[in-house]
PDB file of C-alpha atoms and ligand atoms in Angstrom:
ATOM      1  CA  MET A   2     -77.390  87.293  23.690  1.00  0.00           C
ATOM      2  CA  GLN A   3     -74.721  84.563  23.716  1.00  0.00           C
ATOM      3  CA  GLU A   4     -72.208  84.905  20.835  1.00  0.00           C
ATOM      4  CA  ASP A   5     -70.310  82.019  19.226  1.00  0.00           C
ATOM      5  CA  LEU A   6     -67.452  81.756  16.710  1.00  0.00           C
ATOM      6  CA  ILE A   7     -66.497  79.330  13.974  1.00  0.00           C
ATOM      7  CA  LEU A   8     -62.818  78.488  13.481  1.00  0.00           C
ATOM      8  CA  PHE A   9     -62.674  77.453   9.843  1.00  0.00           C
ATOM      9  CA  GLY A  10     -60.023  75.977   7.568  1.00  0.00           C
ATOM     10  CA  PRO A  11     -58.686  72.827   5.945  1.00  0.00           C
ATOM     11  CA  PRO A  12     -57.517  69.801   7.939  1.00  0.00           C
ATOM     12  CA  GLY A  13     -54.242  70.692   9.624  1.00  0.00           C
ATOM     13  CA  ALA A  14     -54.718  74.452   9.264  1.00  0.00           C
ATOM     14  CA  GLY A  15     -54.190  74.839  13.010  1.00  0.00           C
ATOM     15  CA  LYS A  16     -57.817  75.041  14.164  1.00  0.00           C
ATOM     16  CA  GLY A  17     -57.213  72.832  17.203  1.00  0.00           C
ATOM     17  CA  THR A  18     -53.962  74.571  18.127  1.00  0.00           C
ATOM     18  CA  GLN A  19     -55.378  78.101  17.804  1.00  0.00           C
ATOM     19  CA  GLY A  20     -58.792  77.169  19.220  1.00  0.00           C
ATOM     20  CA  ALA A  21     -57.267  75.771  22.416  1.00  0.00           C
ATOM     21  CA  LEU A  22     -55.228  78.964  22.960  1.00  0.00           C
ATOM     22  CA  LEU A  23     -58.237  81.216  22.317  1.00  0.00           C
ATOM     23  CA  ALA A  24     -60.552  79.157  24.515  1.00  0.00           C
ATOM     24  CA  GLU A  25     -58.129  79.330  27.424  1.00  0.00           C
ATOM     25  CA  ARG A  26     -57.454  83.034  26.960  1.00  0.00           C
ATOM     26  CA  TYR A  27     -61.112  84.074  26.802  1.00  0.00           C
ATOM     27  CA  GLY A  28     -62.732  81.340  28.932  1.00  0.00           C
ATOM     28  CA  LEU A  29     -64.738  79.938  26.017  1.00  0.00           C
ATOM     29  CA  LEU A  30     -65.728  76.347  25.253  1.00  0.00           C
ATOM     30  CA  ARG A  31     -63.850  74.883  22.255  1.00  0.00           C
ATOM     31  CA  LEU A  32     -66.170  72.370  20.677  1.00  0.00           C
ATOM     32  CA  SER A  33     -64.167  70.136  18.328  1.00  0.00           C
ATOM     33  CA  THR A  34     -66.467  67.591  16.716  1.00  0.00           C
ATOM     34  CA  GLY A  35     -63.330  65.632  15.749  1.00  0.00           C
ATOM     35  CA  ASP A  36     -62.220  65.411  19.399  1.00  0.00           C
ATOM     36  CA  VAL A  37     -65.687  64.287  20.512  1.00  0.00           C
ATOM     37  CA  LEU A  38     -65.670  61.569  17.825  1.00  0.00           C
ATOM     38  CA  ARG A  39     -62.118  60.394  18.642  1.00  0.00           C
ATOM     39  CA  ASP A  40     -63.042  60.148  22.318  1.00  0.00           C
ATOM     40  CA  ALA A  41     -66.067  58.029  21.386  1.00  0.00           C
ATOM     41  CA  VAL A  42     -63.889  55.782  19.193  1.00  0.00           C
ATOM     42  CA  GLN A  43     -61.392  55.337  22.030  1.00  0.00           C
ATOM     43  CA  ARG A  44     -64.160  54.439  24.497  1.00  0.00           C
ATOM     44  CA  GLY A  45     -65.785  52.057  22.000  1.00  0.00           C
ATOM     45  CA  THR A  46     -69.242  53.631  22.319  1.00  0.00           C
ATOM     46  CA  GLN A  47     -72.017  53.228  19.737  1.00  0.00           C
ATOM     47  CA  LEU A  48     -71.158  56.682  18.358  1.00  0.00           C
ATOM     48  CA  GLY A  49     -67.493  55.695  18.070  1.00  0.00           C
ATOM     49  CA  LEU A  50     -68.296  52.425  16.303  1.00  0.00           C
ATOM     50  CA  GLU A  51     -70.503  54.295  13.841  1.00  0.00           C
ATOM     51  CA  ALA A  52     -68.006  57.114  13.192  1.00  0.00           C
ATOM     52  CA  GLN A  53     -64.717  55.214  12.998  1.00  0.00           C
ATOM     53  CA  ARG A  54     -65.012  53.869   9.446  1.00  0.00           C
ATOM     54  CA  PHE A  55     -65.829  57.328   8.069  1.00  0.00           C
ATOM     55  CA  MET A  56     -62.949  58.954   9.943  1.00  0.00           C
ATOM     56  CA  ASN A  57     -60.336  56.378   8.976  1.00  0.00           C
ATOM     57  CA  ALA A  58     -61.330  56.772   5.323  1.00  0.00           C
ATOM     58  CA  GLY A  59     -61.147  60.577   5.484  1.00  0.00           C
ATOM     59  CA  GLU A  60     -64.881  60.871   4.814  1.00  0.00           C
ATOM     60  CA  LEU A  61     -67.399  62.971   6.716  1.00  0.00           C
ATOM     61  CA  VAL A  62     -69.530  61.466   9.480  1.00  0.00           C
ATOM     62  CA  PRO A  63     -73.271  61.826   8.669  1.00  0.00           C
ATOM     63  CA  ASP A  64     -74.781  65.248   9.348  1.00  0.00           C
ATOM     64  CA  SER A  65     -77.485  63.928  11.695  1.00  0.00           C
ATOM     65  CA  VAL A  66     -74.832  62.390  13.981  1.00  0.00           C
ATOM     66  CA  ILE A  67     -72.786  65.595  14.040  1.00  0.00           C
ATOM     67  CA  LEU A  68     -75.786  67.853  14.691  1.00  0.00           C
ATOM     68  CA  GLY A  69     -76.798  65.601  17.601  1.00  0.00           C
ATOM     69  CA  ILE A  70     -73.344  66.069  19.162  1.00  0.00           C
ATOM     70  CA  VAL A  71     -73.485  69.844  18.733  1.00  0.00           C
ATOM     71  CA  ARG A  72     -77.018  70.069  20.130  1.00  0.00           C
ATOM     72  CA  ASP A  73     -75.969  68.153  23.274  1.00  0.00           C
ATOM     73  CA  HIS A  74     -72.927  70.334  23.912  1.00  0.00           C
ATOM     74  CA  LEU A  75     -74.644  73.657  23.180  1.00  0.00           C
ATOM     75  CA  SER A  76     -77.293  72.890  25.779  1.00  0.00           C
ATOM     76  CA  GLY A  77     -74.697  72.237  28.512  1.00  0.00           C
ATOM     77  CA  ALA A  78     -73.520  74.656  31.193  1.00  0.00           C
ATOM     78  CA  ALA A  79     -69.988  74.891  29.716  1.00  0.00           C
ATOM     79  CA  ALA A  80     -71.388  76.555  26.573  1.00  0.00           C
ATOM     80  CA  GLN A  81     -72.872  79.476  28.470  1.00  0.00           C
ATOM     81  CA  ARG A  82     -69.796  81.691  28.120  1.00  0.00           C
ATOM     82  CA  GLY A  83     -69.596  81.238  24.345  1.00  0.00           C
ATOM     83  CA  VAL A  84     -68.397  78.507  22.024  1.00  0.00           C
ATOM     84  CA  ILE A  85     -65.604  78.260  19.462  1.00  0.00           C
ATOM     85  CA  PHE A  86     -66.657  75.649  16.889  1.00  0.00           C
ATOM     86  CA  ASP A  87     -63.615  73.746  15.582  1.00  0.00           C
ATOM     87  CA  GLY A  88     -64.195  71.519  12.560  1.00  0.00           C
ATOM     88  CA  PHE A  89     -67.913  72.292  12.443  1.00  0.00           C
ATOM     89  CA  PRO A  90     -69.908  73.022  10.329  1.00  0.00           C
ATOM     90  CA  ARG A  91     -68.470  71.116   7.347  1.00  0.00           C
ATOM     91  CA  THR A  92     -71.502  70.815   5.030  1.00  0.00           C
ATOM     92  CA  LEU A  93     -74.421  72.995   4.036  1.00  0.00           C
ATOM     93  CA  PRO A  94     -76.943  70.934   6.082  1.00  0.00           C
ATOM     94  CA  GLN A  95     -74.664  71.323   9.129  1.00  0.00           C
ATOM     95  CA  ALA A  96     -74.486  75.106   8.642  1.00  0.00           C
ATOM     96  CA  GLN A  97     -78.259  75.304   8.258  1.00  0.00           C
ATOM     97  CA  GLY A  98     -78.734  73.024  11.271  1.00  0.00           C
ATOM     98  CA  LEU A  99     -76.453  75.250  13.337  1.00  0.00           C
ATOM     99  CA  ASP A 100     -78.470  78.320  12.347  1.00  0.00           C
ATOM    100  CA  GLY A 101     -81.625  76.596  13.590  1.00  0.00           C
ATOM    101  CA  LEU A 102     -80.015  75.532  16.881  1.00  0.00           C
ATOM    102  CA  LEU A 103     -78.702  79.044  17.551  1.00  0.00           C
ATOM    103  CA  VAL A 104     -82.166  80.541  17.044  1.00  0.00           C
ATOM    104  CA  GLN A 105     -83.754  77.899  19.310  1.00  0.00           C
ATOM    105  CA  LEU A 106     -81.203  78.517  22.075  1.00  0.00           C
ATOM    106  CA  GLY A 107     -81.152  82.331  21.832  1.00  0.00           C
ATOM    107  CA  ARG A 108     -77.566  82.525  20.577  1.00  0.00           C
ATOM    108  CA  ARG A 109     -75.953  84.170  17.553  1.00  0.00           C
ATOM    109  CA  LEU A 110     -72.893  83.702  15.374  1.00  0.00           C
ATOM    110  CA  ARG A 111     -70.423  86.519  15.853  1.00  0.00           C
ATOM    111  CA  ALA A 112     -67.912  85.669  13.104  1.00  0.00           C
ATOM    112  CA  VAL A 113     -66.178  83.012  11.050  1.00  0.00           C
ATOM    113  CA  LEU A 114     -62.377  83.019  11.486  1.00  0.00           C
ATOM    114  CA  VAL A 115     -60.658  81.407   8.503  1.00  0.00           C
ATOM    115  CA  LEU A 116     -57.120  79.998   8.611  1.00  0.00           C
ATOM    116  CA  ASP A 117     -55.728  80.080   5.069  1.00  0.00           C
ATOM    117  CA  VAL A 118     -53.073  77.404   4.526  1.00  0.00           C
ATOM    118  CA  ASP A 119     -51.792  75.830   1.249  1.00  0.00           C
ATOM    119  CA  ASP A 120     -52.315  72.143   0.561  1.00  0.00           C
ATOM    120  CA  ASP A 121     -48.534  71.461   0.479  1.00  0.00           C
ATOM    121  CA  THR A 122     -48.132  72.861   3.990  1.00  0.00           C
ATOM    122  CA  ILE A 123     -51.139  70.836   5.148  1.00  0.00           C
ATOM    123  CA  VAL A 124     -49.595  67.575   3.974  1.00  0.00           C
ATOM    124  CA  LYS A 125     -46.388  68.322   5.873  1.00  0.00           C
ATOM    125  CA  ARG A 126     -48.211  69.404   9.026  1.00  0.00           C
ATOM    126  CA  LEU A 127     -50.491  66.376   9.141  1.00  0.00           C
ATOM    127  CA  SER A 128     -47.861  63.790   8.253  1.00  0.00           C
ATOM    128  CA  GLY A 129     -45.638  65.264  10.998  1.00  0.00           C
ATOM    129  CA  ARG A 130     -48.330  65.500  13.689  1.00  0.00           C
ATOM    130  CA  ARG A 131     -47.892  63.351  16.802  1.00  0.00           C
ATOM    131  CA  SER A 132     -50.252  63.335  19.801  1.00  0.00           C
ATOM    132  CA  CYS A 133     -50.002  62.234  23.401  1.00  0.00           C
ATOM    133  CA  PRO A 134     -52.688  59.609  24.156  1.00  0.00           C
ATOM    134  CA  THR A 135     -52.402  60.348  27.880  1.00  0.00           C
ATOM    135  CA  CYS A 136     -52.575  64.148  28.225  1.00  0.00           C
ATOM    136  CA  GLY A 137     -53.637  65.215  24.705  1.00  0.00           C
ATOM    137  CA  ALA A 138     -50.581  67.409  23.959  1.00  0.00           C
ATOM    138  CA  VAL A 139     -49.940  67.847  20.213  1.00  0.00           C
ATOM    139  CA  TYR A 140     -46.481  67.993  18.569  1.00  0.00           C
ATOM    140  CA  ASN A 141     -45.090  68.106  15.079  1.00  0.00           C
ATOM    141  CA  VAL A 142     -41.883  66.346  14.097  1.00  0.00           C
ATOM    142  CA  TYR A 143     -41.085  69.163  11.616  1.00  0.00           C
ATOM    143  CA  PHE A 144     -42.418  72.297  13.354  1.00  0.00           C
ATOM    144  CA  GLU A 145     -42.942  71.580  17.083  1.00  0.00           C
ATOM    145  CA  PRO A 146     -40.839  68.506  17.955  1.00  0.00           C
ATOM    146  CA  PRO A 147     -40.864  67.071  21.479  1.00  0.00           C
ATOM    147  CA  ARG A 148     -37.583  67.383  23.403  1.00  0.00           C
ATOM    148  CA  GLN A 149     -37.130  63.590  23.389  1.00  0.00           C
ATOM    149  CA  GLN A 150     -38.063  61.897  20.119  1.00  0.00           C
ATOM    150  CA  GLY A 151     -41.392  60.057  20.360  1.00  0.00           C
ATOM    151  CA  ARG A 152     -42.071  61.050  23.995  1.00  0.00           C
ATOM    152  CA  CYS A 153     -44.446  63.649  25.437  1.00  0.00           C
ATOM    153  CA  ASP A 154     -42.648  66.589  27.105  1.00  0.00           C
ATOM    154  CA  ALA A 155     -45.454  66.973  29.642  1.00  0.00           C
ATOM    155  CA  CYS A 156     -46.031  63.390  30.831  1.00  0.00           C
ATOM    156  CA  GLY A 157     -43.430  61.172  29.121  1.00  0.00           C
ATOM    157  CA  ALA A 158     -45.992  58.944  27.376  1.00  0.00           C
ATOM    158  CA  GLU A 159     -45.191  57.468  23.963  1.00  0.00           C
ATOM    159  CA  LEU A 160     -46.568  59.717  21.194  1.00  0.00           C
ATOM    160  CA  THR A 161     -48.968  58.296  18.594  1.00  0.00           C
ATOM    161  CA  GLN A 162     -50.027  59.217  15.047  1.00  0.00           C
ATOM    162  CA  ARG A 163     -53.696  59.633  14.120  1.00  0.00           C
ATOM    163  CA  PRO A 164     -54.876  56.872  11.724  1.00  0.00           C
ATOM    164  CA  ASP A 165     -56.348  59.548   9.428  1.00  0.00           C
ATOM    165  CA  ASP A 166     -52.937  61.230   9.113  1.00  0.00           C
ATOM    166  CA  ALA A 167     -51.795  58.499   6.677  1.00  0.00           C
ATOM    167  CA  ALA A 168     -50.791  59.968   3.267  1.00  0.00           C
ATOM    168  CA  ASP A 169     -53.781  58.605   1.272  1.00  0.00           C
ATOM    169  CA  THR A 170     -56.271  59.709   3.901  1.00  0.00           C
ATOM    170  CA  ILE A 171     -54.775  63.206   4.092  1.00  0.00           C
ATOM    171  CA  ARG A 172     -55.310  63.561   0.332  1.00  0.00           C
ATOM    172  CA  ARG A 173     -58.933  62.408   0.661  1.00  0.00           C
ATOM    173  CA  ARG A 174     -59.606  64.793   3.581  1.00  0.00           C
ATOM    174  CA  LEU A 175     -58.306  67.685   1.489  1.00  0.00           C
ATOM    175  CA  GLN A 176     -60.553  66.713  -1.448  1.00  0.00           C
ATOM    176  CA  VAL A 177     -63.555  66.541   0.873  1.00  0.00           C
ATOM    177  CA  TYR A 178     -62.675  69.927   2.369  1.00  0.00           C
ATOM    178  CA  HIS A 179     -62.432  71.659  -1.018  1.00  0.00           C
ATOM    179  CA  ALA A 180     -65.610  70.015  -2.358  1.00  0.00           C
ATOM    180  CA  GLN A 181     -67.939  70.208   0.644  1.00  0.00           C
ATOM    181  CA  THR A 182     -66.610  72.558   3.305  1.00  0.00           C
ATOM    182  CA  ALA A 183     -64.828  75.488   1.620  1.00  0.00           C
ATOM    183  CA  PRO A 184     -68.056  76.499  -0.251  1.00  0.00           C
ATOM    184  CA  LEU A 185     -69.649  77.294   3.117  1.00  0.00           C
ATOM    185  CA  LEU A 186     -67.779  80.599   3.090  1.00  0.00           C
ATOM    186  CA  ASP A 187     -70.128  81.725   0.292  1.00  0.00           C
ATOM    187  CA  TYR A 188     -73.065  80.722   2.491  1.00  0.00           C
ATOM    188  CA  TYR A 189     -71.802  82.919   5.341  1.00  0.00           C
ATOM    189  CA  ASP A 190     -71.002  85.802   2.998  1.00  0.00           C
ATOM    190  CA  ALA A 191     -74.540  85.622   1.623  1.00  0.00           C
ATOM    191  CA  ALA A 192     -75.915  85.601   5.181  1.00  0.00           C
ATOM    192  CA  SER A 193     -73.821  88.723   6.004  1.00  0.00           C
ATOM    193  CA  VAL A 194     -71.905  86.919   8.751  1.00  0.00           C
ATOM    194  CA  VAL A 195     -68.512  88.563   9.343  1.00  0.00           C
ATOM    195  CA  VAL A 196     -65.743  86.426   7.786  1.00  0.00           C
ATOM    196  CA  HIS A 197     -62.138  87.227   8.856  1.00  0.00           C
ATOM    197  CA  ARG A 198     -59.346  85.605   6.842  1.00  0.00           C
ATOM    198  CA  VAL A 199     -55.988  85.091   8.541  1.00  0.00           C
ATOM    199  CA  ASP A 200     -52.727  83.873   6.968  1.00  0.00           C
ATOM    200  CA  GLY A 201     -52.312  80.521   8.742  1.00  0.00           C
ATOM    201  CA  GLU A 202     -48.945  79.769   7.117  1.00  0.00           C
ATOM    202  CA  ARG A 203     -47.038  81.724   9.779  1.00  0.00           C
ATOM    203  CA  SER A 204     -45.888  80.578  13.224  1.00  0.00           C
ATOM    204  CA  ILE A 205     -48.416  79.549  15.879  1.00  0.00           C
ATOM    205  CA  GLU A 206     -47.595  82.731  17.844  1.00  0.00           C
ATOM    206  CA  GLU A 207     -48.030  85.038  14.835  1.00  0.00           C
ATOM    207  CA  VAL A 208     -51.371  83.499  13.899  1.00  0.00           C
ATOM    208  CA  GLN A 209     -52.552  83.746  17.498  1.00  0.00           C
ATOM    209  CA  ALA A 210     -51.522  87.425  17.621  1.00  0.00           C
ATOM    210  CA  ASP A 211     -53.805  88.082  14.613  1.00  0.00           C
ATOM    211  CA  LEU A 212     -56.743  86.091  15.947  1.00  0.00           C
ATOM    212  CA  ALA A 213     -56.837  87.123  19.603  1.00  0.00           C
ATOM    213  CA  PRO A 214     -57.827  90.810  19.060  1.00  0.00           C
ATOM    214  CA  LEU A 215     -60.749  89.671  16.896  1.00  0.00           C
ATOM    215  CA  LEU A 216     -62.377  88.161  19.994  1.00  0.00           C
ATOM    216  CA  LEU A 217     -62.276  91.345  22.069  1.00  0.00           C
ATOM    217  CA  PRO A 218     -65.737  92.787  22.812  1.00  0.00           C
TER     218      PRO A 218
HETATM  219  P1  AP5 B 302     -61.035  66.879  12.827  1.00  0.00           P
HETATM  220  O1  AP5 B 302     -60.481  66.323  14.068  1.00  0.00           O
HETATM  221  O2  AP5 B 302     -61.920  68.051  12.881  1.00  0.00           O
HETATM  222  O3  AP5 B 302     -59.825  67.074  11.849  1.00  0.00           O
HETATM  223  P2  AP5 B 302     -59.523  68.207  10.776  1.00  0.00           P
HETATM  224  O4  AP5 B 302     -60.496  69.275  10.516  1.00  0.00           O
HETATM  225  O5  AP5 B 302     -59.158  67.371   9.607  1.00  0.00           O
HETATM  226  O6  AP5 B 302     -58.454  69.020  11.474  1.00  0.00           O
HETATM  227  P3  AP5 B 302     -57.205  68.531  12.223  1.00  0.00           P
HETATM  228  O7  AP5 B 302     -57.519  68.195  13.631  1.00  0.00           O
HETATM  229  O8  AP5 B 302     -56.500  67.450  11.427  1.00  0.00           O
HETATM  230  O9  AP5 B 302     -56.285  69.805  12.083  1.00  0.00           O
HETATM  231  P4  AP5 B 302     -56.340  71.228  12.789  1.00  0.00           P
HETATM  232  O10 AP5 B 302     -56.788  72.263  11.819  1.00  0.00           O
HETATM  233  O11 AP5 B 302     -57.068  71.165  14.099  1.00  0.00           O
HETATM  234  O12 AP5 B 302     -54.795  71.440  13.008  1.00  0.00           O
HETATM  235  P5  AP5 B 302     -53.906  71.220  14.323  1.00  0.00           P
HETATM  236  O13 AP5 B 302     -54.031  72.413  15.194  1.00  0.00           O
HETATM  237  O14 AP5 B 302     -54.128  69.880  14.927  1.00  0.00           O
HETATM  238  O15 AP5 B 302     -61.865  65.733  12.034  1.00  0.00           O
HETATM  239  C1  AP5 B 302     -61.366  64.426  11.878  1.00  0.00           C
HETATM  240  C2  AP5 B 302     -62.430  63.571  11.200  1.00  0.00           C
HETATM  241  O16 AP5 B 302     -63.601  63.497  12.043  1.00  0.00           O
HETATM  242  C3  AP5 B 302     -62.947  64.117   9.863  1.00  0.00           C
HETATM  243  O17 AP5 B 302     -62.137  63.733   8.771  1.00  0.00           O
HETATM  244  C4  AP5 B 302     -64.340  63.472   9.809  1.00  0.00           C
HETATM  245  O18 AP5 B 302     -64.270  62.116   9.472  1.00  0.00           O
HETATM  246  C5  AP5 B 302     -64.805  63.576  11.267  1.00  0.00           C
HETATM  247  N1  AP5 B 302     -65.484  64.858  11.547  1.00  0.00           N
HETATM  248  C6  AP5 B 302     -65.102  65.809  12.441  1.00  0.00           C
HETATM  249  N2  AP5 B 302     -65.945  66.845  12.433  1.00  0.00           N
HETATM  250  C7  AP5 B 302     -66.898  66.541  11.515  1.00  0.00           C
HETATM  251  C8  AP5 B 302     -68.036  67.234  11.019  1.00  0.00           C
HETATM  252  N3  AP5 B 302     -68.365  68.462  11.472  1.00  0.00           N
HETATM  253  N4  AP5 B 302     -68.772  66.634  10.060  1.00  0.00           N
HETATM  254  C9  AP5 B 302     -68.478  65.404   9.591  1.00  0.00           C
HETATM  255  N5  AP5 B 302     -67.400  64.698   9.999  1.00  0.00           N
HETATM  256  C10 AP5 B 302     -66.607  65.271  10.956  1.00  0.00           C
HETATM  257  O19 AP5 B 302     -52.440  71.253  13.647  1.00  0.00           O
HETATM  258  C11 AP5 B 302     -52.012  70.210  12.790  1.00  0.00           C
HETATM  259  C12 AP5 B 302     -50.492  70.018  12.976  1.00  0.00           C
HETATM  260  O20 AP5 B 302     -49.825  71.204  12.550  1.00  0.00           O
HETATM  261  C13 AP5 B 302     -50.058  69.802  14.432  1.00  0.00           C
HETATM  262  O21 AP5 B 302     -48.966  68.920  14.433  1.00  0.00           O
HETATM  263  C14 AP5 B 302     -49.630  71.194  14.916  1.00  0.00           C
HETATM  264  O22 AP5 B 302     -48.633  71.123  15.911  1.00  0.00           O
HETATM  265  C15 AP5 B 302     -49.080  71.813  13.623  1.00  0.00           C
HETATM  266  N6  AP5 B 302     -49.306  73.258  13.532  1.00  0.00           N
HETATM  267  C16 AP5 B 302     -50.431  73.941  13.851  1.00  0.00           C
HETATM  268  N7  AP5 B 302     -50.283  75.257  13.587  1.00  0.00           N
HETATM  269  C17 AP5 B 302     -49.015  75.409  13.063  1.00  0.00           C
HETATM  270  C18 AP5 B 302     -48.268  76.526  12.594  1.00  0.00           C
HETATM  271  N8  AP5 B 302     -48.788  77.774  12.588  1.00  0.00           N
HETATM  272  N9  AP5 B 302     -47.032  76.309  12.112  1.00  0.00           N
HETATM  273  C19 AP5 B 302     -46.497  75.048  12.104  1.00  0.00           C
HETATM  274  N10 AP5 B 302     -47.150  73.941  12.563  1.00  0.00           N
HETATM  275  C20 AP5 B 302     -48.407  74.112  13.032  1.00  0.00           C
END
């Protein structure tokens, strides 16, 4: 039976950074609902138009929209080797919807990997994040600066800041996380899903060294 993982934690905990490394290492699909939504916003699709106002305000996109995205990706060929969910589920209806999809598709949840990071660190990480609009590389002006200020090391493009990384929006995203998403850990505990907690305050390499062995068969 196909086994999937959830990478869990507050905004800026390092889910995208760690998920990309794990996906490459183990040949898994990283399904970031945030990335799918940002791509839709950039392309100006109906989904993007619908999602943009929620994202820019730091609010959650409606559950039905998110579950539709996940259903589409889970049915695709790329999901056959296993999926790392990044930024999903974020609400109880999403977690329950995922359970239903996994049963329908003959898959199971192997574990929830939690990155524990303090709110003060989150604010610094998100306010310092810069991304390359051309190749997708992610930097941080405080922790992982590019060699040339404001320019991507890989392709030289001018780096941009996510609209939802503005100070007010970061605070709202954290409130939403604590109110709606963090309680899902109780849901998984009650369902006897394995929950591994990792100290996400350390360097990218140290966190990766803790996570990677958890994915071994
Ligand atoms: P999403 O894109 O999922 O954003 P998020 O969960 O807020 O997470 P981030 O991408 O901001 O952070 P991350 O944990 O991936 O950290 P990263 O590795 O980038 O969602 C955005 C929006 O879309 C939501 O607000 C919502 O509107 C909508 N949405 C998405 N999914 C949804 C869902 N399921 N339901 C409803 N709405 C949904 O790292 C952050 C920074 O820190 C980077 O600069 C990085 O270089 C740096 N960094 C990472 N690790 C370390 C480290 N160990 N030490 C130092 N710096 C580090």
